[in-house]
Short mmCIF file of C-alpha atoms in Angstrom, two decimals:
data_model
loop_
_atom_site.label_atom_id
_atom_site.label_comp_id
_atom_site.label_asym_id
_atom_site.label_seq_id
_atom_site.Cartn_x
_atom_site.Cartn_y
_atom_site.Cartn_z
CA MET A 1 90.88 92.31 93.88
CA ILE A 2 93.39 94.52 92.08
CA THR A 3 96.68 96.07 93.52
CA ARG A 4 96.34 98.27 96.55
CA ARG A 5 99.12 100.75 95.92
CA ARG A 6 100.44 102.96 93.13
CA THR A 7 98.56 100.67 90.81
CA THR A 8 95.28 100.21 92.59
CA ARG A 9 93.88 96.86 93.62
CA ILE A 10 90.28 96.93 94.76
CA ALA A 11 89.37 95.22 98.00
CA ILE A 12 85.86 93.91 97.62
CA VAL A 13 84.48 94.08 101.12
CA ALA A 14 80.80 94.54 101.91
CA ALA A 15 81.73 96.94 104.71
CA ALA A 16 84.29 98.82 102.62
CA LEU A 17 82.85 102.12 103.82
CA ALA A 18 82.71 101.15 107.49
CA ILE A 19 84.59 104.28 108.53
CA ILE A 20 82.37 106.73 106.69
CA LEU A 21 79.09 104.82 106.62
CA PRO A 22 76.94 104.93 109.78
CA LEU A 23 77.54 101.29 110.64
CA SER A 24 79.07 101.41 114.09
CA GLY A 25 76.84 100.47 116.98
CA CYS A 26 74.33 98.67 114.79
CA VAL A 27 73.61 96.04 117.41
CA SER A 28 70.19 94.49 117.86
CA SER A 29 68.16 95.78 120.78
CA PHE A 30 66.60 92.51 121.84
CA PRO A 31 68.50 90.62 124.57
CA PRO A 32 70.01 87.24 123.78
CA LYS A 33 68.75 84.23 125.63
CA ALA A 34 71.05 82.62 128.16
CA SER A 35 73.45 80.42 126.23
CA SER A 36 76.02 77.80 127.00
CA THR A 37 79.58 78.92 127.60
CA THR A 38 80.82 75.93 125.61
CA SER A 39 80.00 74.52 122.18
CA THR A 40 79.68 70.76 121.80
CA PRO A 41 81.32 69.63 118.56
CA THR A 42 79.49 67.32 116.21
CA LYS A 43 80.40 63.66 116.31
CA GLU A 44 81.68 62.76 112.90
CA LYS A 45 84.37 60.57 111.47
CA VAL A 46 87.53 62.37 110.42
CA ALA A 47 91.13 61.31 109.84
CA ALA A 48 93.06 60.50 112.99
CA ASP A 49 95.39 63.48 112.62
CA LEU A 50 92.37 65.80 112.38
CA GLU A 51 90.55 64.36 115.38
CA PRO A 52 92.19 66.72 117.94
CA PHE A 53 90.96 69.70 115.93
CA TYR A 54 87.43 68.47 115.21
CA SER A 55 86.86 67.32 118.80
CA GLN A 56 87.93 70.59 120.47
CA VAL A 57 85.40 72.31 122.72
CA LEU A 58 84.96 76.04 122.18
CA LYS A 59 84.89 78.07 125.37
CA TRP A 60 82.83 81.22 125.01
CA LYS A 61 83.39 84.29 127.16
CA SER A 62 81.44 87.50 127.42
CA CYS A 63 83.16 90.22 125.37
CA GLU A 64 82.74 93.64 123.79
CA LYS A 65 81.04 95.19 126.84
CA GLY A 66 78.89 92.10 127.35
CA GLU A 67 77.10 92.47 124.01
CA PHE A 68 78.70 89.36 122.49
CA GLN A 69 80.50 86.13 123.25
CA CYS A 70 84.00 85.40 121.96
CA ALA A 71 86.04 82.23 121.56
CA THR A 72 89.20 80.98 119.87
CA ALA A 73 89.44 77.84 117.75
CA THR A 74 92.61 75.96 116.79
CA ALA A 75 93.17 74.80 113.21
CA PRO A 76 96.04 73.12 111.37
CA MET A 77 98.35 75.56 109.65
CA ASP A 78 98.96 73.04 106.88
CA TRP A 79 95.88 70.93 106.19
CA LYS A 80 98.03 68.38 104.33
CA ASN A 81 100.21 67.91 107.41
CA PRO A 82 97.92 68.75 110.35
CA ALA A 83 100.26 67.64 113.11
CA THR A 84 103.14 69.92 112.12
CA SER A 85 101.80 73.26 113.36
CA SER A 86 98.58 75.01 114.34
CA ILE A 87 96.99 78.46 114.09
CA LYS A 88 94.31 80.36 116.00
CA LEU A 89 90.96 81.52 114.60
CA ALA A 90 89.08 84.32 116.37
CA LEU A 91 85.29 84.03 116.71
CA ILE A 92 82.54 86.31 117.94
CA ARG A 93 78.83 85.53 118.15
CA LYS A 94 75.53 87.15 118.97
CA THR A 95 73.20 84.50 120.30
CA THR A 96 69.58 84.60 119.25
CA SER A 97 66.75 85.71 121.48
CA GLY A 98 64.64 82.85 120.13
CA THR A 99 65.22 79.20 119.33
CA ALA A 100 68.34 78.98 117.21
CA LYS A 101 68.21 77.05 113.96
CA GLY A 102 71.95 76.79 114.37
CA SER A 103 74.89 79.07 113.71
CA LEU A 104 75.05 81.41 110.73
CA LEU A 105 78.65 82.25 109.82
CA VAL A 106 79.18 85.59 108.10
CA ASN A 107 82.12 86.80 106.02
CA PRO A 108 82.35 90.44 104.80
CA GLY A 109 84.79 89.91 101.94
CA GLY A 110 88.19 91.27 101.09
CA PRO A 111 90.04 89.04 101.12
CA GLY A 112 91.34 90.28 104.42
CA GLY A 113 88.09 91.64 105.86
CA SER A 114 87.50 90.97 109.54
CA GLY A 115 84.32 89.01 110.13
CA TYR A 116 84.84 89.59 113.85
CA ASP A 117 84.70 93.37 113.42
CA PHE A 118 81.90 93.10 110.86
CA VAL A 119 79.63 91.42 113.40
CA LYS A 120 80.89 93.45 116.37
CA ASP A 121 80.53 96.88 114.75
CA SER A 122 77.83 96.33 112.14
CA LEU A 123 75.60 93.44 113.15
CA SER A 124 72.39 94.95 111.83
CA TYR A 125 74.14 95.90 108.57
CA ALA A 126 75.40 92.35 108.17
CA VAL A 127 72.05 90.63 108.84
CA ASP A 128 68.55 91.85 109.51
CA SER A 129 66.52 91.31 112.69
CA LYS A 130 64.75 88.24 111.29
CA LEU A 131 68.00 86.34 110.93
CA GLN A 132 69.18 87.57 114.32
CA GLN A 133 66.05 86.08 115.83
CA ASN A 134 66.55 82.71 114.16
CA TYR A 135 70.31 82.11 114.23
CA ASP A 136 73.33 82.59 116.40
CA ILE A 137 75.25 85.03 114.19
CA VAL A 138 78.95 84.15 114.12
CA GLY A 139 81.71 86.37 112.80
CA PHE A 140 85.21 85.00 112.29
CA ASP A 141 88.56 86.25 111.13
CA PRO A 142 89.89 83.88 108.45
CA ARG A 143 93.45 82.64 108.69
CA GLY A 144 95.91 85.46 108.12
CA VAL A 145 93.42 88.13 109.18
CA ASN A 146 93.37 90.53 112.13
CA ARG A 147 92.66 88.71 115.43
CA SER A 148 93.35 85.24 114.04
CA SER A 149 96.91 84.10 113.36
CA ALA A 150 97.72 87.00 111.09
CA VAL A 151 99.92 88.17 108.26
CA LYS A 152 102.28 90.93 109.34
CA CYS A 153 104.52 92.86 106.95
CA TYR A 154 106.12 95.72 108.88
CA LYS A 155 107.40 96.81 112.26
CA ASP A 156 107.11 100.55 111.74
CA PRO A 157 103.86 101.83 110.14
CA ALA A 158 105.94 104.42 108.32
CA SER A 159 107.23 101.61 106.11
CA MET A 160 103.63 100.70 105.25
CA ASP A 161 103.00 104.36 104.39
CA SER A 162 106.02 104.25 102.13
CA TYR A 163 104.81 101.12 100.35
CA LEU A 164 101.31 102.47 99.82
CA PHE A 165 101.92 106.14 99.10
CA ASP A 166 105.45 106.74 97.82
CA ILE A 167 105.46 107.92 94.21
CA SER A 168 108.04 106.91 91.66
CA PRO A 169 109.85 109.89 90.10
CA ASN A 170 109.74 108.14 86.72
CA PRO A 171 106.96 108.63 84.16
CA PHE A 172 103.86 106.57 84.87
CA GLY A 173 103.92 103.26 82.98
CA SER A 174 107.50 103.63 81.76
CA ASP A 175 110.04 100.80 82.02
CA ALA A 176 111.77 102.64 84.86
CA TRP A 177 108.45 103.19 86.66
CA ILE A 178 107.61 99.48 86.35
CA ALA A 179 111.05 98.60 87.73
CA ASP A 180 110.36 100.80 90.77
CA GLN A 181 107.06 99.00 91.39
CA GLU A 182 108.67 95.59 91.08
CA ALA A 183 111.46 96.50 93.49
CA SER A 184 108.99 97.86 96.01
CA ASN A 185 106.75 94.79 95.71
CA ALA A 186 109.70 92.43 96.09
CA LYS A 187 110.82 94.18 99.28
CA PHE A 188 107.28 94.15 100.63
CA GLY A 189 106.98 90.40 100.02
CA GLN A 190 110.25 89.73 101.81
CA ASP A 191 109.14 91.88 104.75
CA CYS A 192 105.89 89.89 104.93
CA LEU A 193 107.87 86.65 105.04
CA LYS A 194 110.21 88.07 107.67
CA TYR A 195 107.45 89.18 110.03
CA THR A 196 104.87 86.44 109.29
CA GLY A 197 106.96 83.32 108.84
CA LYS A 198 105.71 80.14 107.24
CA LEU A 199 102.04 81.04 107.80
CA LEU A 200 102.43 83.33 104.77
CA GLY A 201 102.39 80.27 102.52
CA PHE A 202 99.15 78.89 104.02
CA VAL A 203 96.63 81.74 103.86
CA ASP A 204 95.00 80.57 100.63
CA THR A 205 91.23 80.34 100.24
CA VAL A 206 91.15 76.54 100.01
CA SER A 207 92.81 76.31 103.43
CA ALA A 208 90.36 78.93 104.76
CA ALA A 209 87.44 76.86 103.41
CA ARG A 210 88.77 73.82 105.29
CA ASP A 211 88.88 76.03 108.39
CA LEU A 212 85.24 76.87 107.72
CA ASP A 213 84.30 73.20 107.89
CA LEU A 214 86.19 72.88 111.15
CA LEU A 215 84.30 75.86 112.57
CA ARG A 216 81.01 74.34 111.46
CA ALA A 217 81.81 71.13 113.31
CA VAL A 218 83.09 72.66 116.55
CA LEU A 219 80.08 75.00 116.64
CA GLY A 220 77.96 71.86 116.70
CA ASP A 221 76.33 72.20 113.27
CA LYS A 222 76.00 69.16 111.03
CA LYS A 223 75.74 71.40 107.97
CA LEU A 224 77.08 74.87 107.23
CA ASN A 225 74.81 77.90 107.16
CA TYR A 226 76.75 80.77 105.65
CA LEU A 227 76.32 84.33 104.36
CA GLY A 228 79.26 85.53 102.29
CA TYR A 229 79.67 88.97 100.77
CA SER A 230 82.09 89.91 97.97
CA TYR A 231 85.24 87.77 98.32
CA GLY A 232 83.22 85.83 100.90
CA THR A 233 81.30 84.38 97.96
CA LEU A 234 84.50 82.75 96.67
CA LEU A 235 85.16 81.35 100.13
CA GLY A 236 81.61 79.99 100.32
CA ALA A 237 81.69 78.53 96.81
CA THR A 238 85.05 76.91 97.55
CA TYR A 239 83.56 75.34 100.67
CA ALA A 240 80.61 74.00 98.68
CA ASP A 241 83.00 72.50 96.15
CA LEU A 242 85.05 70.77 98.86
CA TYR A 243 82.13 69.70 101.06
CA PRO A 244 78.94 69.65 98.95
CA LYS A 245 77.16 67.20 101.26
CA LYS A 246 77.79 69.46 104.25
CA THR A 247 76.14 72.53 102.74
CA GLY A 248 73.12 73.75 104.63
CA LYS A 249 71.88 77.16 103.51
CA LEU A 250 74.45 79.27 101.68
CA VAL A 251 73.84 82.79 100.34
CA LEU A 252 76.55 84.42 98.22
CA ASP A 253 75.97 88.16 97.72
CA GLY A 254 78.13 90.25 95.37
CA ALA A 255 79.58 87.19 93.71
CA LEU A 256 83.00 86.59 92.25
CA ASP A 257 83.41 84.37 89.24
CA PRO A 258 85.95 81.75 90.40
CA SER A 259 87.05 81.04 86.83
CA THR A 260 88.25 84.57 86.04
CA THR A 261 91.92 85.41 85.59
CA SER A 262 93.60 88.30 87.33
CA PHE A 263 93.45 90.35 84.13
CA ASP A 264 89.75 89.53 83.67
CA VAL A 265 89.11 90.75 87.19
CA SER A 266 90.94 94.01 86.50
CA GLY A 267 89.10 94.58 83.23
CA THR A 268 85.64 93.78 84.55
CA GLN A 269 86.10 95.88 87.67
CA ALA A 270 87.54 98.76 85.66
CA LYS A 271 84.39 98.78 83.54
CA GLY A 272 82.22 98.42 86.66
CA PHE A 273 83.73 101.36 88.51
CA GLU A 274 83.83 103.45 85.33
CA SER A 275 80.10 102.82 84.91
CA ALA A 276 79.47 103.79 88.54
CA LEU A 277 81.56 106.94 88.13
CA ARG A 278 79.51 107.96 85.09
CA ALA A 279 76.31 107.31 87.07
CA TYR A 280 77.62 109.50 89.91
CA ILE A 281 78.49 112.33 87.52
CA ALA A 282 75.07 112.20 85.87
CA ASP A 283 73.48 112.40 89.32
CA CYS A 284 75.90 115.12 90.47
CA LYS A 285 74.96 117.36 87.57
CA THR A 286 71.34 117.45 88.76
CA GLY A 287 72.47 119.25 91.93
CA LYS A 288 73.72 122.76 92.64
CA LYS A 289 77.19 122.01 94.05
CA CYS A 290 78.53 119.76 91.32
CA PRO A 291 82.13 120.69 90.40
CA PHE A 292 81.72 119.50 86.80
CA THR A 293 80.44 121.44 83.81
CA GLY A 294 79.40 120.24 80.38
CA SER A 295 78.32 116.74 79.49
CA VAL A 296 79.02 113.51 81.35
CA ASP A 297 81.65 112.68 78.74
CA ALA A 298 83.30 116.06 79.30
CA ALA A 299 83.31 115.48 83.06
CA MET A 300 84.88 112.04 82.62
CA ASN A 301 87.60 113.69 80.54
CA THR A 302 88.11 116.17 83.37
CA VAL A 303 88.63 113.30 85.84
CA ALA A 304 91.08 111.63 83.46
CA SER A 305 93.02 114.90 83.10
CA LEU A 306 93.04 115.32 86.87
CA LEU A 307 94.51 111.85 87.39
CA ASP A 308 97.08 112.51 84.69
CA SER A 309 98.08 115.80 86.31
CA LEU A 310 98.51 114.07 89.68
CA ASN A 311 100.91 111.62 88.02
CA LYS A 312 103.04 114.50 86.82
CA SER A 313 102.56 116.95 89.70
CA PRO A 314 101.34 115.38 92.96
CA ILE A 315 99.66 117.63 95.53
CA ARG A 316 101.27 117.74 98.97
CA ALA A 317 98.94 117.29 101.95
CA THR A 318 99.43 119.02 105.30
CA ASP A 319 100.92 115.84 106.77
CA GLY A 320 103.64 115.84 104.10
CA ARG A 321 102.35 112.99 101.94
CA GLU A 322 101.97 113.59 98.24
CA LEU A 323 98.69 112.79 96.50
CA GLY A 324 99.34 110.90 93.28
CA SER A 325 96.92 109.19 90.95
CA SER A 326 96.89 105.92 92.89
CA ALA A 327 95.79 107.40 96.21
CA MET A 328 93.32 109.60 94.35
CA THR A 329 91.88 106.56 92.57
CA ASN A 330 91.33 104.82 95.91
CA ALA A 331 89.65 107.97 97.22
CA ILE A 332 87.33 107.93 94.19
CA ILE A 333 86.59 104.21 94.37
CA LEU A 334 85.65 104.11 98.05
CA PRO A 335 82.41 106.16 97.80
CA LEU A 336 81.45 104.38 94.56
CA TYR A 337 80.66 101.25 96.57
CA SER A 338 77.34 102.80 97.63
CA LYS A 339 75.12 105.40 96.01
CA SER A 340 74.37 106.88 99.42
CA ASN A 341 78.02 107.95 99.61
CA TRP A 342 78.21 109.75 96.29
CA PRO A 343 78.13 113.17 98.06
CA TYR A 344 81.62 112.37 99.35
CA LEU A 345 82.78 112.34 95.74
CA THR A 346 81.50 115.85 95.21
CA ASP A 347 83.51 117.05 98.22
CA LEU A 348 86.52 115.09 97.00
CA PHE A 349 86.62 116.50 93.48
CA THR A 350 85.84 120.02 94.70
CA SER A 351 88.72 120.01 97.16
CA VAL A 352 91.32 118.40 94.88
CA MET A 353 90.47 120.75 92.01
CA LYS A 354 91.31 123.58 94.42
CA GLY A 355 94.69 122.00 95.17
CA ASP A 356 93.77 120.55 98.58
CA ALA A 357 94.87 116.92 99.15
CA ASP A 358 93.76 116.46 102.76
CA TYR A 359 90.22 115.26 102.07
CA ALA A 360 91.45 112.83 99.43
CA PHE A 361 93.85 111.31 101.95
CA GLN A 362 91.04 111.06 104.47
CA LEU A 363 89.15 108.82 102.04
CA ALA A 364 92.24 106.91 100.93
CA ASP A 365 93.16 106.30 104.57
CA SER A 366 89.66 104.99 105.21
CA TYR A 367 90.18 102.56 102.34
CA TYR A 368 93.40 101.26 103.90
CA GLY A 369 92.23 101.37 107.53
CA ARG A 370 94.81 104.04 108.40
CA ASN A 371 93.88 106.28 111.31
CA ALA A 372 94.68 109.87 112.21
CA LYS A 373 97.68 108.78 114.28
CA GLY A 374 99.33 107.31 111.20
CA THR A 375 98.90 103.71 112.34
CA TYR A 376 96.72 101.02 110.82
CA ASN A 377 93.60 99.64 112.49
CA ASP A 378 94.05 96.13 111.13
CA ASN A 379 96.11 94.08 108.70
CA SER A 380 93.55 93.99 105.90
CA THR A 381 95.94 95.34 103.27
CA GLU A 382 98.68 92.82 104.05
CA ALA A 383 96.20 89.93 104.24
CA PHE A 384 94.55 91.04 101.01
CA ILE A 385 97.80 90.87 99.06
CA ALA A 386 99.02 87.65 100.71
CA ILE A 387 95.78 85.76 100.06
CA ASN A 388 95.43 86.98 96.47
CA CYS A 389 99.01 86.05 95.64
CA LEU A 390 98.22 82.45 96.59
CA ASP A 391 94.79 82.44 94.93
CA TYR A 392 95.68 83.96 91.56
CA GLU A 393 98.19 82.63 89.09
CA THR A 394 100.79 85.25 88.25
CA PRO A 395 101.82 84.77 84.62
CA ALA A 396 105.33 85.67 83.51
CA THR A 397 105.27 89.31 82.48
CA SER A 398 107.57 91.71 80.70
CA ASP A 399 107.44 95.48 80.56
CA ALA A 400 106.02 95.16 77.06
CA SER A 401 103.25 92.76 78.12
CA LEU A 402 102.31 94.96 81.08
CA GLN A 403 102.11 97.97 78.79
CA ALA A 404 100.04 96.01 76.28
CA ASP A 405 97.60 94.97 79.02
CA ALA A 406 97.44 98.58 80.18
CA ALA A 407 96.44 99.62 76.67
CA LYS A 408 93.66 97.02 76.69
CA LEU A 409 92.39 98.23 80.07
CA LYS A 410 92.39 101.81 78.81
CA GLN A 411 90.17 100.71 75.93
CA LEU A 412 87.77 99.00 78.36
CA ALA A 413 87.72 101.93 80.81
CA PRO A 414 89.46 105.07 79.50
CA VAL A 415 89.49 106.89 82.86
CA LEU A 416 90.06 104.23 85.53
CA GLY A 417 91.54 101.47 83.39
CA PRO A 418 95.06 102.91 83.40
CA GLN A 419 94.97 103.12 87.20
CA LEU A 420 94.12 99.43 87.47
CA SER A 421 97.01 98.39 85.25
CA TYR A 422 100.58 97.26 85.84
CA ASP A 423 99.79 94.71 88.54
CA THR A 424 103.16 93.31 89.63
CA SER A 425 102.33 92.82 93.31
CA CYS A 426 102.65 89.02 93.17
CA ALA A 427 105.33 88.61 90.51
CA GLN A 428 108.10 88.19 93.10
CA TRP A 429 105.99 86.98 96.02
CA PRO A 430 107.81 84.52 98.30
CA PHE A 431 105.28 81.74 97.52
CA LYS A 432 103.79 80.60 94.23
CA SER A 433 100.05 80.56 93.69
CA THR A 434 98.36 77.37 94.84
CA ARG A 435 95.06 77.54 92.99
CA ASN A 436 93.94 76.98 89.43
CA ARG A 437 91.24 79.40 88.44
CA THR A 438 88.36 77.27 87.22
CA THR A 439 84.60 76.96 87.43
CA ILE A 440 82.94 75.66 90.59
CA ALA A 441 79.97 73.33 90.24
CA ALA A 442 79.73 71.96 93.80
CA ASP A 443 78.03 68.82 92.49
CA GLY A 444 75.61 67.36 95.02
CA SER A 445 75.30 70.49 97.16
CA ALA A 446 72.12 71.81 98.72
CA PRO A 447 70.54 74.83 96.98
CA ILE A 448 72.80 77.90 96.98
CA VAL A 449 71.41 81.41 96.50
CA VAL A 450 73.55 83.88 94.54
CA VAL A 451 72.65 87.58 94.78
CA GLY A 452 73.80 90.03 92.11
CA THR A 453 73.32 93.80 91.66
CA THR A 454 73.03 95.03 88.08
CA ASN A 455 75.39 98.01 88.54
CA ASP A 456 77.63 96.66 91.28
CA PRO A 457 81.02 98.24 90.50
CA ALA A 458 83.23 95.95 92.58
CA THR A 459 81.68 92.57 91.75
CA PRO A 460 79.85 93.18 88.47
CA TYR A 461 76.56 91.45 87.80
CA VAL A 462 78.02 89.21 85.08
CA TRP A 463 79.97 87.40 87.80
CA ALA A 464 76.80 86.61 89.75
CA GLU A 465 75.19 85.33 86.56
CA SER A 466 78.23 83.19 85.83
CA LEU A 467 78.55 81.70 89.32
CA SER A 468 74.84 80.88 89.55
CA LYS A 469 75.13 78.99 86.25
CA GLN A 470 78.32 77.19 87.25
CA LEU A 471 76.83 75.88 90.49
CA GLN A 472 74.88 72.70 89.92
CA ASN A 473 72.25 73.91 92.38
CA GLY A 474 72.67 77.68 92.10
CA HIS A 475 69.72 80.09 92.18
CA LEU A 476 70.10 83.73 91.11
CA VAL A 477 68.44 86.69 92.83
CA THR A 478 68.86 89.92 90.86
CA PHE A 479 68.66 93.41 92.32
CA HIS A 480 68.25 96.11 89.68
CA GLY A 481 70.18 99.01 91.13
CA GLU A 482 73.45 100.62 92.19
CA GLY A 483 76.00 99.68 94.82
CA HIS A 484 78.02 96.78 96.11
CA THR A 485 75.96 93.86 97.52
CA ALA A 486 72.20 93.94 98.02
CA TYR A 487 70.94 91.91 100.97
CA ASN A 488 69.79 94.15 103.83
CA LYS A 489 70.88 97.16 101.76
CA SER A 490 68.44 97.37 98.85
CA ASN A 491 64.75 96.45 99.05
CA SER A 492 62.27 94.06 100.63
CA CYS A 493 62.22 91.82 97.57
CA VAL A 494 65.88 90.87 98.07
CA ASN A 495 65.53 90.68 101.85
CA ASN A 496 62.49 88.42 101.65
CA ALA A 497 64.17 86.07 99.19
CA VAL A 498 67.19 85.68 101.48
CA ASP A 499 65.27 85.56 104.76
CA ASN A 500 62.75 83.03 103.46
CA PHE A 501 65.60 80.83 102.29
CA PHE A 502 67.49 80.95 105.58
CA ILE A 503 64.45 80.69 107.85
CA ASP A 504 61.99 78.47 105.97
CA GLY A 505 64.25 76.83 103.39
CA LYS A 506 62.22 78.40 100.58
CA VAL A 507 64.32 78.33 97.43
CA PRO A 508 63.48 80.98 94.79
CA GLY A 509 61.66 79.09 92.05
CA LYS A 510 62.90 81.65 89.57
CA ASP A 511 64.84 84.90 89.75
CA PRO A 512 62.48 87.37 91.49
CA ASP A 513 64.09 90.28 89.56
CA CYS A 514 63.99 92.65 92.49
#
């Protein structure tokens, strides 16, 4: 959650490395049992204008080479005026081979991440075999995302390239440079409104949480069972706050703190990724191919100098794009999500120090979902910005205040802090933010498990601690280690805590400190 362009906003998606991690084809080998082609909605009392939505029958069809079933649900565009217009929500499910305890809805994060693709491409990364044997695993694209009624901000992908990669000729952080960013952001917002229409004003997380309750009901579940990663934890916590009595088993892994401001997010993430970068460098220096010499501090200074040099003298790639500090920062951040991908950083720094920008763009393109043809695989970047601009208050800013905040971020994280500064992406957005950032208690909810990793760079551990304390019935599971999110990616201690909760309803009596 920070800007995704010349100033870099970090998308916090559990599958952020889906292109370079070996996730594709991770589908369970056991065959699903024969399942109904329709879902019978629960019978519950709702307002008359919501009845047509809550009583709809989902029609499932075989999809994705027969490995899954897919369906489309209809939801109100505006939950305050349900009859005015509707949107479509795309669903995919893998039915269990055993007796299902119900549906388990999964969200990979973002905002803007495709739950459909997460389940389709990475089922066994999303959930382990035990959960697959006990639940129908359901992926969904939230409103505004991908296969659902989606945000769209361009006609020609070259204009998206321009928005993401063009470099201002003015000095980084100067008044003129800030003016260039603001003009570019304003144009992008107007393009999003032009190509998306009024849906652009209704892709907020509260509306998505109301969609989640609708999906629960039309899937036939009296209570929601949900696994949310990264931003998906905010979606899950928002649901629990709106519908505490309808919470079944919720696990929130890689938690956001819903009370943080946009600046707090930037500062905490800057420190988190700076810490992960230092950990990578320390590890790199134990090997033979590390491009850094001297101490860890000296290497960090080398990275800072490299980013500064790219601001002043970008490196041109073979496709004509110029590598500036923003694209380079995204290329650095992507492998930091997982320790297993640190070797990519070694290749990245080695190549850029030799004046080669191609590998850096390969990583940056992976971050943005841009393929070798120069088109984009999904709309995650557009959805990310649109959702955040409704979810986060954008305070009035001046050049002086932006520069003052940048100075504070540099103090918090001397290398990456400056790159996470000057966030003006929402200042001239076509719609004002609709959410007040505050704590979430979800009074009266069922137990909710919050999983936090001690050196998670994208969603730092302090956020998991905070959310677990805010929730009236929150229970913290700590993983002591590196990387973004922990369930099914760390150790058996974490996996057992989550599986036992989902399968047997066993709530951790105390933090197992995995």
